Amino acid sequence: MDWEKVQILNCHTAVVGAGAAGLNAADELRKAGLDVLLLSDDLSGGTSRNAGSDKQTYYKLSLSGDSPDSVGRLARAFFAGGSLHGDHAYAMAALSVRCFLKLVQLGVPFPHNEWGEFVGYQTDHDEAQRATSAGPLTSRYMAQALEKSARARGVRMRGGVMLAALLVDERGEMGGLMMLDLENPDRPYLLVNARNVVLCTGGSAYIYENTVFPGEQIGATGAALRAGATANNLCYWQYGLASLGVKWNVSGSYQQAVPCYMDENGEFLPPFFKDRADVFNSVFLKGYQWPFDARKIQGSSRVDLAVQAVRGRGGRTYMDFTQEPQGGVLGSLGNEARQYLENCGAVQQTPIERLEAINPQAVAFYRSRGIDLHKQPLEIAVCAQHSNGGIRVDEWWRTDFKGLYAAGECAGIFGVYRPGGSALNETQVGSLRAAQHIIAHRKESAIAEGEFRTRWARRIEQEISALQAMVDGKESSALQENRRAMDRCAGVLRDVEAMVALKQSIERQLNHPGGARDIREAVLLRDTLHAQRAALSSMICQAGFQGEAGHGFVGTALRETEGHCAEYAFETRGGHTRAVKVRPLPPGGGWFENVWKQYQAGKVFGADGETFPGK
């Protein structure tokens, strides 16, 4: 082993990812006095800082008015989405207020009224007014506030590095990480000697071509899968309309303003609906029901299908706010839509005027990116927006391996449906749960560097050789071809035979590695292939088990699904998937004196004979 080309860093816990989940994990761990190292390819990149919508939603327990709500009610709302484990639902409900108020204290500008109530609104798949927002850039504000706190606590941060491999020993325990140093070609390999690792690398953003994920985000789920971790629910993705020139979700007020949907021949929606009133009301409802939903294909989701159909035949699709749809919108809207626009003072005669009245920030966002919605249409497509599945974790967000945790979108928490904004809540709850468990089970620092070198030298040599074998200096088309194929057969519309053929092709590629111009592309290609294979396996299993479900159709018959696999989650390992019963909702609550005793003994943190350090 040529150690001259290798750098080594030592820490108690390594956090991979600089988004809202990673920064919160690092902040909580450092607050407890642990030596934390945060690693990222780009400390200012990723979804948290570079993605959003008209008013990006944060979902939490209701904190205003006299409408009844409780942890139990919120947990049931999560659980009702289907294919979601009950303990995850309960944890996300129980910790939602604690995590939300931490962000408020850190300065995230969530709005409140004169009494201090954080007034909410109803989001998709929600039964109450639990949603709130700090505007189009909510997650960016979260990341900025959390980074400021983490830096103030002294969290060490290292950018310009890319996860290449997890170092897991034969007992299934984490030993650390192998990273690529993207900024140091002379010493390209960075080894991290860590007692624990928290993966907060986002979803598998690179498996599709049409996505809303920022271009620089690739995810690292494939690295965990390659190490032998189990995935959960990779069949479930959220798809929705998004702009292409600037990757952004066109949900909420972008739809409630009822723009004109255009292709090269003019308006294209009317043939897909029974009349213009049906068109206008369905577009308006997309504001509430923005993600594609198989249950709504006779309503708002028919808009997605129309866009998909036009683009499928080679056309280009646009939302045009500069002109009123033919026939005029206001006279054809139902009472609910009309009342909403009247309440917002948005009864003007053009979509852009209505959008300015509802949410001027939504217009200002595109203007800041060089697109003036007053003058030009917005090209759109149905894009992958969020992975509801990911790496399988338990109630403490632990993976299969001792010392390896996952939080944020890379954790496979959600199932078929999820309330809008719940992903932001999970970034905070999941990272807090992981940090709490690490703190409660803190061990001594990482092993001595000399022992680390001895233990992992052979494995690191194997990893380097495998990556170098993939580099042939030629530009390969395999990566882009696979991503386009995923869009065609494994996106919002799914074809089982085509998915089986694509999975077989990807397995052949995994067995005959190559086609990378450099080491970075080799890592990207390898991880993407593993993530694509796992996702396809999960989708094929789910299709055979149930058929249509949630955000993806199987087959050619466009009909509303009568249900979904609510009682099952789909676990994938080594390219093979099985359906397992979801864990039920826990009872929650408890007799105060008993809970107090358990807390003092550290038992609420799953302690196995260890004393909780905060006692």
Coordinates of C-alpha atoms in Angstrom, one line a residue:
M1 CA 0.0 0.0 0.0
D2 CA 1.5 3.4 -1.1
W3 CA 0.6 5.5 1.9
E4 CA 2.2 8.5 0.3
K5 CA -0.9 8.9 -1.9
V6 CA -3.3 8.6 1.0
Q7 CA -4.5 11.1 3.6
I8 CA -5.9 10.0 6.9
L9 CA -8.3 11.9 9.2
N10 CA -9.4 10.6 12.6
C11 CA -12.7 11.4 14.4
H12 CA -15.3 9.9 16.7
T13 CA -18.1 10.4 14.3
A14 CA -18.1 11.3 10.6
V15 CA -21.1 12.9 9.0
V16 CA -21.3 12.7 5.2
G17 CA -23.4 15.4 3.6
A18 CA -23.8 19.2 4.3
G19 CA -27.5 19.6 3.9
A20 CA -30.1 20.1 6.6
A21 CA -29.8 16.5 7.9
G22 CA -26.0 16.4 8.0
L23 CA -25.6 19.8 9.6
N24 CA -28.2 19.0 12.3
A25 CA -26.5 15.7 13.1
A26 CA -23.1 17.4 13.4
D27 CA -24.5 20.2 15.5
E28 CA -26.2 17.8 17.9
L29 CA -23.2 15.6 18.2
R30 CA -20.8 18.4 18.8
K31 CA -23.2 20.0 21.4
A32 CA -22.7 16.8 23.4
G33 CA -18.9 17.2 23.2
L34 CA -18.1 14.5 20.5
D35 CA -15.4 15.0 17.9
V36 CA -17.3 15.4 14.7
L37 CA -16.0 15.6 11.1
L38 CA -18.5 16.7 8.4
L39 CA -17.6 15.7 4.9
S40 CA -19.1 16.8 1.6
D41 CA -18.2 17.1 -2.1
D42 CA -19.5 20.7 -2.0
L43 CA -20.3 22.4 1.3
S44 CA -22.7 24.8 -0.5
G45 CA -24.2 22.2 -2.9
G46 CA -27.0 19.7 -2.5
T47 CA -30.8 19.8 -2.4
S48 CA -31.2 21.7 0.9
R49 CA -29.5 24.7 -0.5
N50 CA -30.5 24.5 -4.1
A51 CA -34.1 23.2 -4.3
G52 CA -37.5 24.5 -3.4
S53 CA -40.9 25.5 -4.7
D54 CA -43.4 28.3 -4.7
K55 CA -43.4 28.2 -0.8
Q56 CA -41.3 25.3 0.3
T57 CA -43.2 23.5 3.0
Y58 CA -42.2 22.3 6.5
Y59 CA -44.6 19.9 8.1
K60 CA -45.1 19.7 11.8
L61 CA -47.7 19.4 14.6
S62 CA -50.3 22.2 14.5
L63 CA -49.3 25.2 16.7
S64 CA -52.1 27.6 16.3
G65 CA -55.8 28.1 16.7
D66 CA -58.2 25.6 18.5
S67 CA -58.2 22.8 16.0
P68 CA -57.4 19.6 17.8
D69 CA -54.1 17.9 17.1
S70 CA -51.7 15.6 19.0
V71 CA -48.6 13.5 18.5
G72 CA -50.9 10.5 18.0
R73 CA -53.0 12.2 15.3
L74 CA -49.9 13.4 13.5
A75 CA -48.3 9.9 13.7
R76 CA -51.5 8.4 12.2
A77 CA -51.3 10.9 9.4
F78 CA -47.8 9.8 8.5
F79 CA -48.7 6.1 8.9
A80 CA -51.8 6.5 6.7
G81 CA -49.6 7.1 3.7
G82 CA -48.9 3.3 3.6
S83 CA -45.7 1.2 3.5
L84 CA -44.2 3.2 6.4
H85 CA -43.2 1.7 9.7
G86 CA -45.1 2.8 12.7
D87 CA -42.1 3.6 14.9
H88 CA -40.8 6.0 12.2
A89 CA -44.2 7.7 12.0
Y90 CA -44.3 8.1 15.7
A91 CA -40.8 9.5 16.1
M92 CA -41.4 12.0 13.3
A93 CA -44.6 13.2 15.0
A94 CA -43.2 13.2 18.6
L95 CA -40.1 15.2 17.7
S96 CA -41.6 17.5 15.1
V97 CA -42.1 20.5 17.5
R98 CA -38.8 20.1 19.2
C99 CA -37.0 20.2 15.9
F100 CA -39.1 22.9 14.4
L101 CA -38.6 25.2 17.4
K102 CA -34.8 24.6 17.3
L103 CA -34.9 26.1 13.8
V104 CA -36.9 29.0 15.0
Q105 CA -34.4 29.7 17.7
L106 CA -31.6 29.5 15.2
G107 CA -33.2 32.2 13.2
V108 CA -35.1 30.5 10.3
P109 CA -37.9 33.0 9.6
F110 CA -41.0 30.9 9.9
P111 CA -43.9 33.4 10.1
H112 CA -46.1 33.8 13.2
N113 CA -49.0 36.1 14.0
E114 CA -49.2 38.9 16.7
W115 CA -49.8 36.3 19.4
G116 CA -46.8 34.2 18.4
E117 CA -48.7 31.4 16.9
F118 CA -47.1 29.6 13.9
V119 CA -50.2 29.6 11.8
G120 CA -50.3 26.8 9.2
Y121 CA -52.0 25.8 6.0
Q122 CA -53.1 22.4 4.5
T123 CA -50.6 20.6 2.3
D124 CA -51.0 17.5 0.1
H125 CA -51.9 14.3 1.9
D126 CA -52.7 16.3 5.0
E127 CA -55.8 16.4 7.1
A128 CA -55.1 19.6 9.1
Q129 CA -53.3 22.9 8.8
R130 CA -49.9 21.6 9.9
A131 CA -47.8 23.1 7.1
T132 CA -45.7 26.2 7.4
S133 CA -43.1 27.9 5.2
A134 CA -40.4 30.5 5.2
G135 CA -40.9 31.0 1.5
P136 CA -39.3 29.4 -1.6
L137 CA -36.0 28.9 0.1
T138 CA -37.0 27.3 3.4
S139 CA -34.5 24.5 3.2
R140 CA -31.7 26.9 2.3
Y141 CA -32.5 29.0 5.4
M142 CA -32.4 25.8 7.5
A143 CA -29.0 24.7 6.1
Q144 CA -27.5 28.2 6.6
A145 CA -28.8 28.5 10.2
L146 CA -27.6 25.0 11.1
E147 CA -24.2 25.6 9.5
K148 CA -23.7 28.7 11.5
S149 CA -24.5 26.9 14.7
A150 CA -22.3 23.9 13.8
R151 CA -19.4 26.1 13.0
A152 CA -19.8 28.1 16.2
R153 CA -19.7 24.8 18.2
G154 CA -16.4 23.9 16.4
V155 CA -17.5 21.1 14.0
R156 CA -14.7 20.3 11.7
M157 CA -15.8 20.5 8.0
R158 CA -14.1 19.2 4.9
G159 CA -15.4 20.0 1.4
G160 CA -14.2 18.7 -2.0
V161 CA -14.4 15.0 -1.1
M162 CA -16.6 12.3 -2.5
L163 CA -17.6 9.0 -0.8
A164 CA -16.0 6.1 -2.6
A165 CA -16.5 3.2 -0.1
L166 CA -17.7 2.3 3.3
L167 CA -15.2 0.3 5.4
V168 CA -17.2 -2.4 7.1
D169 CA -15.5 -5.3 8.8
E170 CA -16.5 -9.0 8.8
R171 CA -18.6 -8.5 12.0
G172 CA -20.7 -5.8 10.3
E173 CA -19.1 -2.9 12.2
M174 CA -18.1 0.4 10.7
G175 CA -14.4 1.2 10.6
G176 CA -14.5 4.4 8.6
L177 CA -14.7 5.7 5.0
M178 CA -12.7 5.9 1.8
M179 CA -13.2 9.2 0.1
L180 CA -11.9 10.8 -3.1
D181 CA -10.2 14.2 -2.6
L182 CA -11.4 16.0 -5.7
E183 CA -9.0 18.9 -5.1
N184 CA -5.8 17.0 -4.6
P185 CA -4.7 14.9 -7.6
D186 CA -1.4 14.1 -6.0
R187 CA -3.0 12.5 -3.0
P188 CA -6.4 11.6 -4.3
Y189 CA -7.5 9.2 -1.5
L190 CA -8.7 10.4 1.9
L191 CA -9.3 7.8 4.5
V192 CA -11.5 8.6 7.5
N193 CA -10.9 6.6 10.7
A194 CA -14.3 6.9 12.5
R195 CA -16.1 5.1 15.3
N196 CA -19.5 6.0 13.8
V197 CA -20.7 7.3 10.4
V198 CA -24.0 9.2 9.7
L199 CA -24.9 9.2 6.0
C200 CA -26.9 12.3 5.0
T201 CA -26.2 12.2 1.3
G202 CA -29.7 12.8 -0.1
G203 CA -31.6 10.6 -2.5
S204 CA -30.3 8.6 -5.4
A205 CA -30.5 11.7 -7.6
Y206 CA -28.6 10.3 -10.5
I207 CA -30.7 7.3 -11.4
Y208 CA -33.1 9.4 -13.6
E209 CA -32.3 12.0 -16.2
N210 CA -35.4 14.2 -15.7
T211 CA -35.2 15.3 -12.0
V212 CA -35.6 18.4 -9.9
F213 CA -32.4 17.5 -8.0
P214 CA -29.6 20.1 -8.3
G215 CA -27.2 19.0 -11.0
E216 CA -24.3 18.7 -8.5
Q217 CA -26.2 16.2 -6.3
I218 CA -25.6 12.6 -7.0
G219 CA -26.4 10.8 -3.8
A220 CA -24.4 7.9 -2.3
T221 CA -27.0 5.2 -1.7
G222 CA -25.1 3.0 -4.1
A223 CA -22.1 3.0 -1.9
A224 CA -24.1 1.7 1.1
L225 CA -25.8 -0.9 -1.1
R226 CA -22.5 -2.1 -2.5
A227 CA -21.3 -2.6 1.1
G228 CA -24.2 -4.9 1.8
A229 CA -26.8 -2.5 3.3
T230 CA -30.5 -3.2 2.8
A231 CA -32.7 -0.7 1.0
N232 CA -36.3 0.0 1.8
N233 CA -39.1 1.1 -0.5
L234 CA -36.9 2.2 -3.4
C235 CA -40.0 1.5 -5.6
Y236 CA -41.7 4.6 -4.2
W237 CA -40.7 8.0 -5.7
Q238 CA -42.5 11.3 -5.8
Y239 CA -42.9 12.7 -9.3
G240 CA -44.2 16.2 -10.1
L241 CA -44.2 19.0 -12.6
A242 CA -41.0 21.0 -12.6
S243 CA -39.3 23.6 -14.8
L244 CA -36.3 22.4 -16.8
G245 CA -34.1 25.5 -17.6
V246 CA -34.1 26.2 -13.9
K247 CA -34.7 23.1 -11.8
W248 CA -37.6 24.0 -9.6
N249 CA -40.9 22.5 -8.5
V250 CA -43.9 24.3 -10.0
S251 CA -46.3 23.4 -7.3
G252 CA -48.7 25.5 -5.1
S253 CA -49.3 29.0 -6.3
Y254 CA -47.8 28.3 -9.7
Q255 CA -50.8 26.1 -10.4
Q256 CA -53.4 28.0 -8.3
A257 CA -52.8 31.0 -10.6
V258 CA -54.1 28.6 -13.4
P259 CA -51.6 29.3 -16.2
C260 CA -52.0 28.4 -19.8
Y261 CA -50.4 25.0 -20.7
M262 CA -48.8 25.2 -24.2
D263 CA -46.9 23.2 -26.7
E264 CA -45.7 24.2 -30.2
N265 CA -49.3 24.0 -31.5
G266 CA -51.0 26.0 -28.7
E267 CA -53.0 24.9 -25.7
F268 CA -52.8 21.1 -25.3
L269 CA -54.8 20.3 -22.2
P270 CA -58.4 20.5 -23.4
P271 CA -58.4 17.1 -25.3
F272 CA -57.5 15.3 -22.2
F273 CA -60.4 16.7 -20.2
K274 CA -64.2 16.7 -20.6
D275 CA -64.5 20.5 -20.8
R276 CA -62.5 23.7 -20.0
A277 CA -64.0 24.0 -16.5
D278 CA -62.6 20.5 -15.9
V279 CA -59.2 21.7 -17.2
F280 CA -59.1 24.9 -15.0
N281 CA -60.3 23.2 -11.8
S282 CA -57.8 20.3 -12.3
V283 CA -54.9 22.7 -12.8
F284 CA -56.0 24.7 -9.7
L285 CA -56.1 21.6 -7.6
K286 CA -52.6 20.7 -8.6
G287 CA -51.6 23.5 -6.2
Y288 CA -52.8 21.3 -3.3
Q289 CA -52.2 17.9 -5.1
W290 CA -49.0 18.7 -6.9
P291 CA -47.3 15.2 -6.8
F292 CA -48.5 12.8 -9.4
D293 CA -51.0 10.4 -7.7
A294 CA -52.5 7.4 -9.4
R295 CA -55.7 7.9 -7.4
K296 CA -56.2 11.3 -9.1
I297 CA -55.8 10.4 -12.8
Q298 CA -59.3 11.6 -13.5
G299 CA -58.5 14.9 -11.9
S300 CA -55.3 16.9 -11.2
S301 CA -52.9 14.1 -12.1
R302 CA -54.4 14.0 -15.6
V303 CA -52.4 17.2 -16.1
D304 CA -49.2 15.2 -15.5
L305 CA -50.3 12.5 -18.0
A306 CA -51.1 15.2 -20.6
V307 CA -47.6 16.7 -20.2
Q308 CA -46.1 13.2 -20.3
A309 CA -48.0 12.3 -23.5
V310 CA -46.9 15.5 -25.4
R311 CA -43.3 15.0 -24.4
G312 CA -43.4 11.3 -25.1
R313 CA -44.2 12.1 -28.8
G314 CA -41.3 14.5 -28.9
G315 CA -43.1 17.7 -28.1
R316 CA -42.1 20.4 -25.6
T317 CA -44.4 21.6 -22.9
Y318 CA -44.7 25.0 -21.2
M319 CA -46.6 26.9 -18.6
D320 CA -47.4 30.3 -19.9
F321 CA -48.4 33.0 -17.4
T322 CA -48.5 35.8 -19.9
Q323 CA -51.8 34.9 -21.5
E324 CA -55.2 33.8 -20.2
P325 CA -56.3 30.3 -21.2
Q326 CA -59.1 30.4 -23.8
G327 CA -62.5 30.9 -22.4
G328 CA -61.3 32.7 -19.3
V329 CA -60.5 31.0 -16.0
L330 CA -62.5 32.9 -13.4
G331 CA -66.0 32.2 -14.9
S332 CA -65.4 28.4 -14.9
L333 CA -63.8 27.7 -11.5
G334 CA -65.6 25.9 -8.8
N335 CA -66.6 27.5 -5.6
E336 CA -63.5 26.4 -3.6
A337 CA -61.1 27.6 -6.2
R338 CA -62.9 30.9 -6.7
Q339 CA -63.1 31.5 -3.0
Y340 CA -59.4 30.9 -2.6
L341 CA -58.5 33.4 -5.3
E342 CA -60.9 35.9 -3.8
N343 CA -59.3 35.5 -0.4
C344 CA -55.9 36.1 -1.9
G345 CA -57.1 39.1 -3.9
A346 CA -56.2 37.2 -7.1
V347 CA -59.1 37.7 -9.4
Q348 CA -57.2 39.5 -12.1
Q349 CA -57.6 38.5 -15.8
T350 CA -54.1 37.0 -16.5
P351 CA -52.2 34.2 -14.7
I352 CA -49.2 36.4 -14.1
E353 CA -51.3 39.0 -12.3
R354 CA -52.9 36.3 -10.2
L355 CA -49.5 34.8 -9.4
E356 CA -48.2 38.2 -8.3
A357 CA -51.2 38.6 -6.0
I358 CA -50.9 35.1 -4.5
N359 CA -47.2 34.9 -4.1
P360 CA -44.9 37.6 -5.6
Q361 CA -41.8 35.7 -4.2
A362 CA -42.7 32.8 -6.7
V363 CA -42.3 35.3 -9.5
A364 CA -39.2 36.9 -8.0
F365 CA -37.5 33.6 -7.8
Y366 CA -37.5 33.0 -11.5
R367 CA -36.6 36.6 -12.2
S368 CA -33.5 36.1 -10.0
R369 CA -32.6 33.2 -12.3
G370 CA -33.0 35.1 -15.5
I371 CA -36.5 34.1 -16.4
D372 CA -39.2 36.8 -16.5
L373 CA -42.6 35.1 -16.2
H374 CA -44.2 38.4 -17.3
K375 CA -42.6 37.9 -20.7
Q376 CA -41.7 34.3 -21.4
P377 CA -43.2 30.8 -20.9
L378 CA -41.6 28.2 -18.6
E379 CA -40.6 24.9 -20.0
I380 CA -41.8 22.0 -17.8
A381 CA -41.8 18.2 -17.6
V382 CA -42.8 15.5 -15.1
C383 CA -39.7 14.9 -13.1
A384 CA -38.5 12.8 -10.2
Q385 CA -38.6 15.0 -7.2
H386 CA -38.1 12.9 -4.1
S387 CA -37.2 9.4 -3.2
N388 CA -39.6 8.1 -0.6
G389 CA -37.4 5.1 0.0
G390 CA -33.7 4.7 0.6
I391 CA -31.4 2.8 3.0
R392 CA -33.3 0.7 5.6
V393 CA -33.1 2.1 9.1
D394 CA -34.6 1.1 12.5
E395 CA -36.3 3.3 15.0
W396 CA -33.0 5.0 15.9
W397 CA -32.1 5.5 12.2
R398 CA -29.5 2.7 12.4
T399 CA -28.7 0.7 9.3
D400 CA -27.7 -3.0 9.1
F401 CA -24.2 -2.1 10.2
K402 CA -23.2 -1.2 13.8
G403 CA -22.0 2.4 13.8
L404 CA -23.7 3.3 10.5
Y405 CA -26.7 5.6 10.5
A406 CA -28.6 7.3 7.8
A407 CA -30.9 10.4 7.9
G408 CA -32.6 12.7 5.5
E409 CA -33.6 11.5 2.0
C410 CA -31.0 8.7 1.9
A411 CA -32.9 7.0 4.7
G412 CA -35.8 4.8 3.5
I413 CA -38.4 6.3 5.8
F414 CA -41.4 7.1 3.7
G415 CA -43.7 4.8 1.7
V416 CA -46.4 5.4 -0.9
Y417 CA -47.6 8.8 0.2
R418 CA -46.3 11.4 2.5
P419 CA -47.6 14.8 3.5
G420 CA -45.9 17.7 1.7
G421 CA -43.1 19.1 3.8
S422 CA -42.6 16.0 5.8
A423 CA -39.2 15.4 4.2
L424 CA -37.9 18.6 5.8
N425 CA -39.2 17.5 9.2
E426 CA -37.5 14.1 8.8
T427 CA -34.1 15.7 8.0
Q428 CA -34.2 17.1 11.5
V429 CA -35.9 14.2 13.4
G430 CA -33.9 11.5 11.7
S431 CA -30.6 13.2 12.3
L432 CA -31.5 14.0 15.9
R433 CA -32.5 10.4 16.6
A434 CA -29.2 9.2 15.1
A435 CA -27.3 11.7 17.2
Q436 CA -29.2 10.8 20.4
H437 CA -28.3 7.1 19.9
I438 CA -24.7 7.8 19.2
I439 CA -24.4 10.0 22.3
A440 CA -26.2 7.5 24.5
H441 CA -23.8 4.8 23.4
R442 CA -20.7 6.8 23.1
K443 CA -17.5 4.9 23.1
E444 CA -13.9 5.9 23.2
S445 CA -12.4 7.7 20.2
A446 CA -11.5 6.0 16.9
I447 CA -8.8 3.3 17.0
A448 CA -5.2 4.4 16.7
E449 CA -4.1 5.4 13.3
G450 CA -1.4 2.7 13.1
E451 CA -4.0 0.0 13.9
F452 CA -6.3 1.5 11.3
R453 CA -3.7 1.3 8.6
T454 CA -2.9 -2.3 9.4
R455 CA -6.6 -3.4 9.6
W456 CA -7.7 -1.8 6.3
A457 CA -4.6 -1.7 4.1
R458 CA -5.6 -4.7 2.0
R459 CA -9.2 -3.6 1.6
I460 CA -8.1 -0.1 0.5
E461 CA -5.8 -1.6 -2.1
Q462 CA -8.6 -3.7 -3.4
E463 CA -10.9 -0.7 -3.6
I464 CA -8.3 1.4 -5.5
S465 CA -7.6 -1.4 -7.9
A466 CA -11.3 -1.9 -8.6
L467 CA -11.8 1.8 -9.4
Q468 CA -8.7 2.0 -11.6
A469 CA -9.9 -1.0 -13.6
M470 CA -13.0 1.0 -14.5
V471 CA -11.0 3.8 -16.0
D472 CA -10.3 3.5 -19.7
G473 CA -10.1 7.2 -20.5
K474 CA -13.1 7.0 -22.9
E475 CA -16.3 8.8 -22.7
S476 CA -19.0 6.2 -22.0
S477 CA -22.7 6.7 -22.9
A478 CA -23.9 3.9 -20.6
L479 CA -24.6 6.2 -17.7
Q480 CA -26.9 8.6 -19.7
E481 CA -28.5 5.8 -21.6
N482 CA -29.5 4.0 -18.3
R483 CA -30.9 7.2 -16.9
R484 CA -33.0 7.9 -20.0
A485 CA -34.2 4.3 -19.9
M486 CA -35.2 4.7 -16.2
D487 CA -37.3 7.7 -17.3
R488 CA -39.0 5.7 -20.0
C489 CA -39.9 2.5 -18.2
A490 CA -39.4 3.1 -14.4
G491 CA -40.7 6.6 -13.8
V492 CA -44.2 7.9 -13.5
L493 CA -45.3 5.2 -16.1
R494 CA -43.8 1.8 -15.6
D495 CA -43.4 -1.2 -17.9
V496 CA -42.5 -4.4 -16.1
E497 CA -41.0 -6.2 -19.1
A498 CA -38.8 -3.1 -19.9
M499 CA -37.8 -2.8 -16.3
V500 CA -36.7 -6.5 -16.2
A501 CA -34.7 -6.0 -19.4
L502 CA -33.0 -2.9 -18.0
K503 CA -32.2 -4.6 -14.7
Q504 CA -30.5 -7.4 -16.6
S505 CA -28.6 -5.0 -18.7
I506 CA -27.4 -3.1 -15.6
E507 CA -26.3 -6.4 -14.0
R508 CA -24.2 -7.2 -17.0
Q509 CA -22.6 -3.8 -16.7
L510 CA -21.8 -4.4 -13.0
N511 CA -20.2 -7.7 -14.0
H512 CA -18.1 -6.1 -16.7
P513 CA -16.9 -2.8 -15.2
G514 CA -15.4 -0.1 -17.4
G515 CA -16.4 3.0 -19.3
A516 CA -15.1 5.7 -17.0
R517 CA -12.9 8.6 -18.0
D518 CA -11.5 9.1 -14.5
I519 CA -11.7 7.9 -10.9
R520 CA -14.6 10.3 -10.0
E521 CA -16.7 9.1 -12.9
A522 CA -15.9 5.5 -12.0
V523 CA -17.3 6.1 -8.5
L524 CA -20.4 7.8 -9.9
L525 CA -21.0 5.1 -12.5
R526 CA -20.6 2.2 -10.0
D527 CA -22.8 3.8 -7.3
T528 CA -25.5 4.7 -9.9
L529 CA -25.6 1.2 -11.3
H530 CA -26.1 -0.3 -7.8
A531 CA -28.8 2.2 -7.0
Q532 CA -30.6 1.6 -10.3
R533 CA -30.5 -2.1 -9.9
A534 CA -31.9 -1.9 -6.4
A535 CA -34.7 0.5 -7.5
L536 CA -35.7 -1.7 -10.4
S537 CA -35.7 -4.8 -8.3
S538 CA -38.0 -3.0 -5.8
M539 CA -40.3 -1.7 -8.6
I540 CA -40.6 -5.1 -10.2
C541 CA -41.4 -6.8 -6.9
Q542 CA -44.0 -4.2 -6.0
A543 CA -45.6 -4.4 -9.4
G544 CA -46.0 -8.1 -9.2
F545 CA -47.2 -7.9 -5.6
Q546 CA -49.8 -5.2 -6.2
G547 CA -49.8 -3.4 -9.5
E548 CA -50.5 0.3 -9.7
A549 CA -49.6 2.1 -6.5
G550 CA -49.2 5.8 -5.6
H551 CA -46.9 7.7 -7.8
G552 CA -46.3 5.1 -10.6
F553 CA -48.5 3.2 -13.0
V554 CA -47.8 -0.3 -14.2
G555 CA -49.1 -1.3 -17.6
T556 CA -51.0 0.6 -20.1
A557 CA -54.5 0.8 -18.6
L558 CA -55.0 4.2 -17.1
R559 CA -57.4 3.7 -14.2
E560 CA -57.5 4.8 -10.7
T561 CA -55.8 2.4 -8.3
E562 CA -58.2 0.9 -5.7
G563 CA -55.5 0.7 -3.1
H564 CA -51.9 0.1 -2.5
C565 CA -49.5 -2.1 -0.5
A566 CA -50.2 -0.1 2.7
E567 CA -49.3 -3.1 5.0
Y568 CA -46.0 -3.9 3.3
A569 CA -42.6 -2.4 2.8
F570 CA -40.2 -3.6 0.1
E571 CA -36.7 -4.5 1.2
T572 CA -33.9 -4.9 -1.3
R573 CA -30.4 -6.4 -0.8
G574 CA -28.0 -7.6 -3.5
G575 CA -30.5 -6.9 -6.2
H576 CA -33.3 -9.0 -4.7
T577 CA -36.4 -7.7 -3.1
R578 CA -39.0 -9.1 -0.6
A579 CA -42.2 -7.7 0.8
V580 CA -42.3 -7.4 4.6
K581 CA -45.1 -6.4 7.0
V582 CA -44.7 -2.9 8.3
R583 CA -44.2 -2.4 12.0
P584 CA -47.3 -1.0 13.7
L585 CA -47.7 2.3 15.4
P586 CA -46.4 2.2 19.0
P587 CA -48.8 3.2 21.8
G588 CA -46.8 6.2 22.8
G589 CA -47.5 8.2 26.0
G590 CA -46.8 6.6 29.4
W591 CA -47.1 7.1 33.1
F592 CA -44.8 10.1 33.9
E593 CA -43.0 8.6 36.9
N594 CA -42.2 5.5 35.0
V595 CA -40.9 7.4 32.0
W596 CA -38.9 9.6 34.3
K597 CA -37.1 6.5 35.7
Q598 CA -36.5 5.1 32.3
Y599 CA -35.0 8.4 31.1
Q600 CA -32.7 8.7 34.1
A601 CA -31.5 5.1 33.5
G602 CA -30.9 5.8 29.8
K603 CA -33.4 3.2 28.7
V604 CA -35.4 5.5 26.5
F605 CA -32.3 5.7 24.3
G606 CA -32.2 2.0 23.8
A607 CA -29.2 1.7 26.1
D608 CA -28.0 -1.9 26.6
G609 CA -26.6 -1.7 30.1
E610 CA -24.9 1.6 29.5
T611 CA -25.6 4.8 31.4
F612 CA -26.9 7.8 29.5
P613 CA -24.1 10.4 29.7
G614 CA -26.5 13.2 30.3
K615 CA -27.6 11.7 33.7

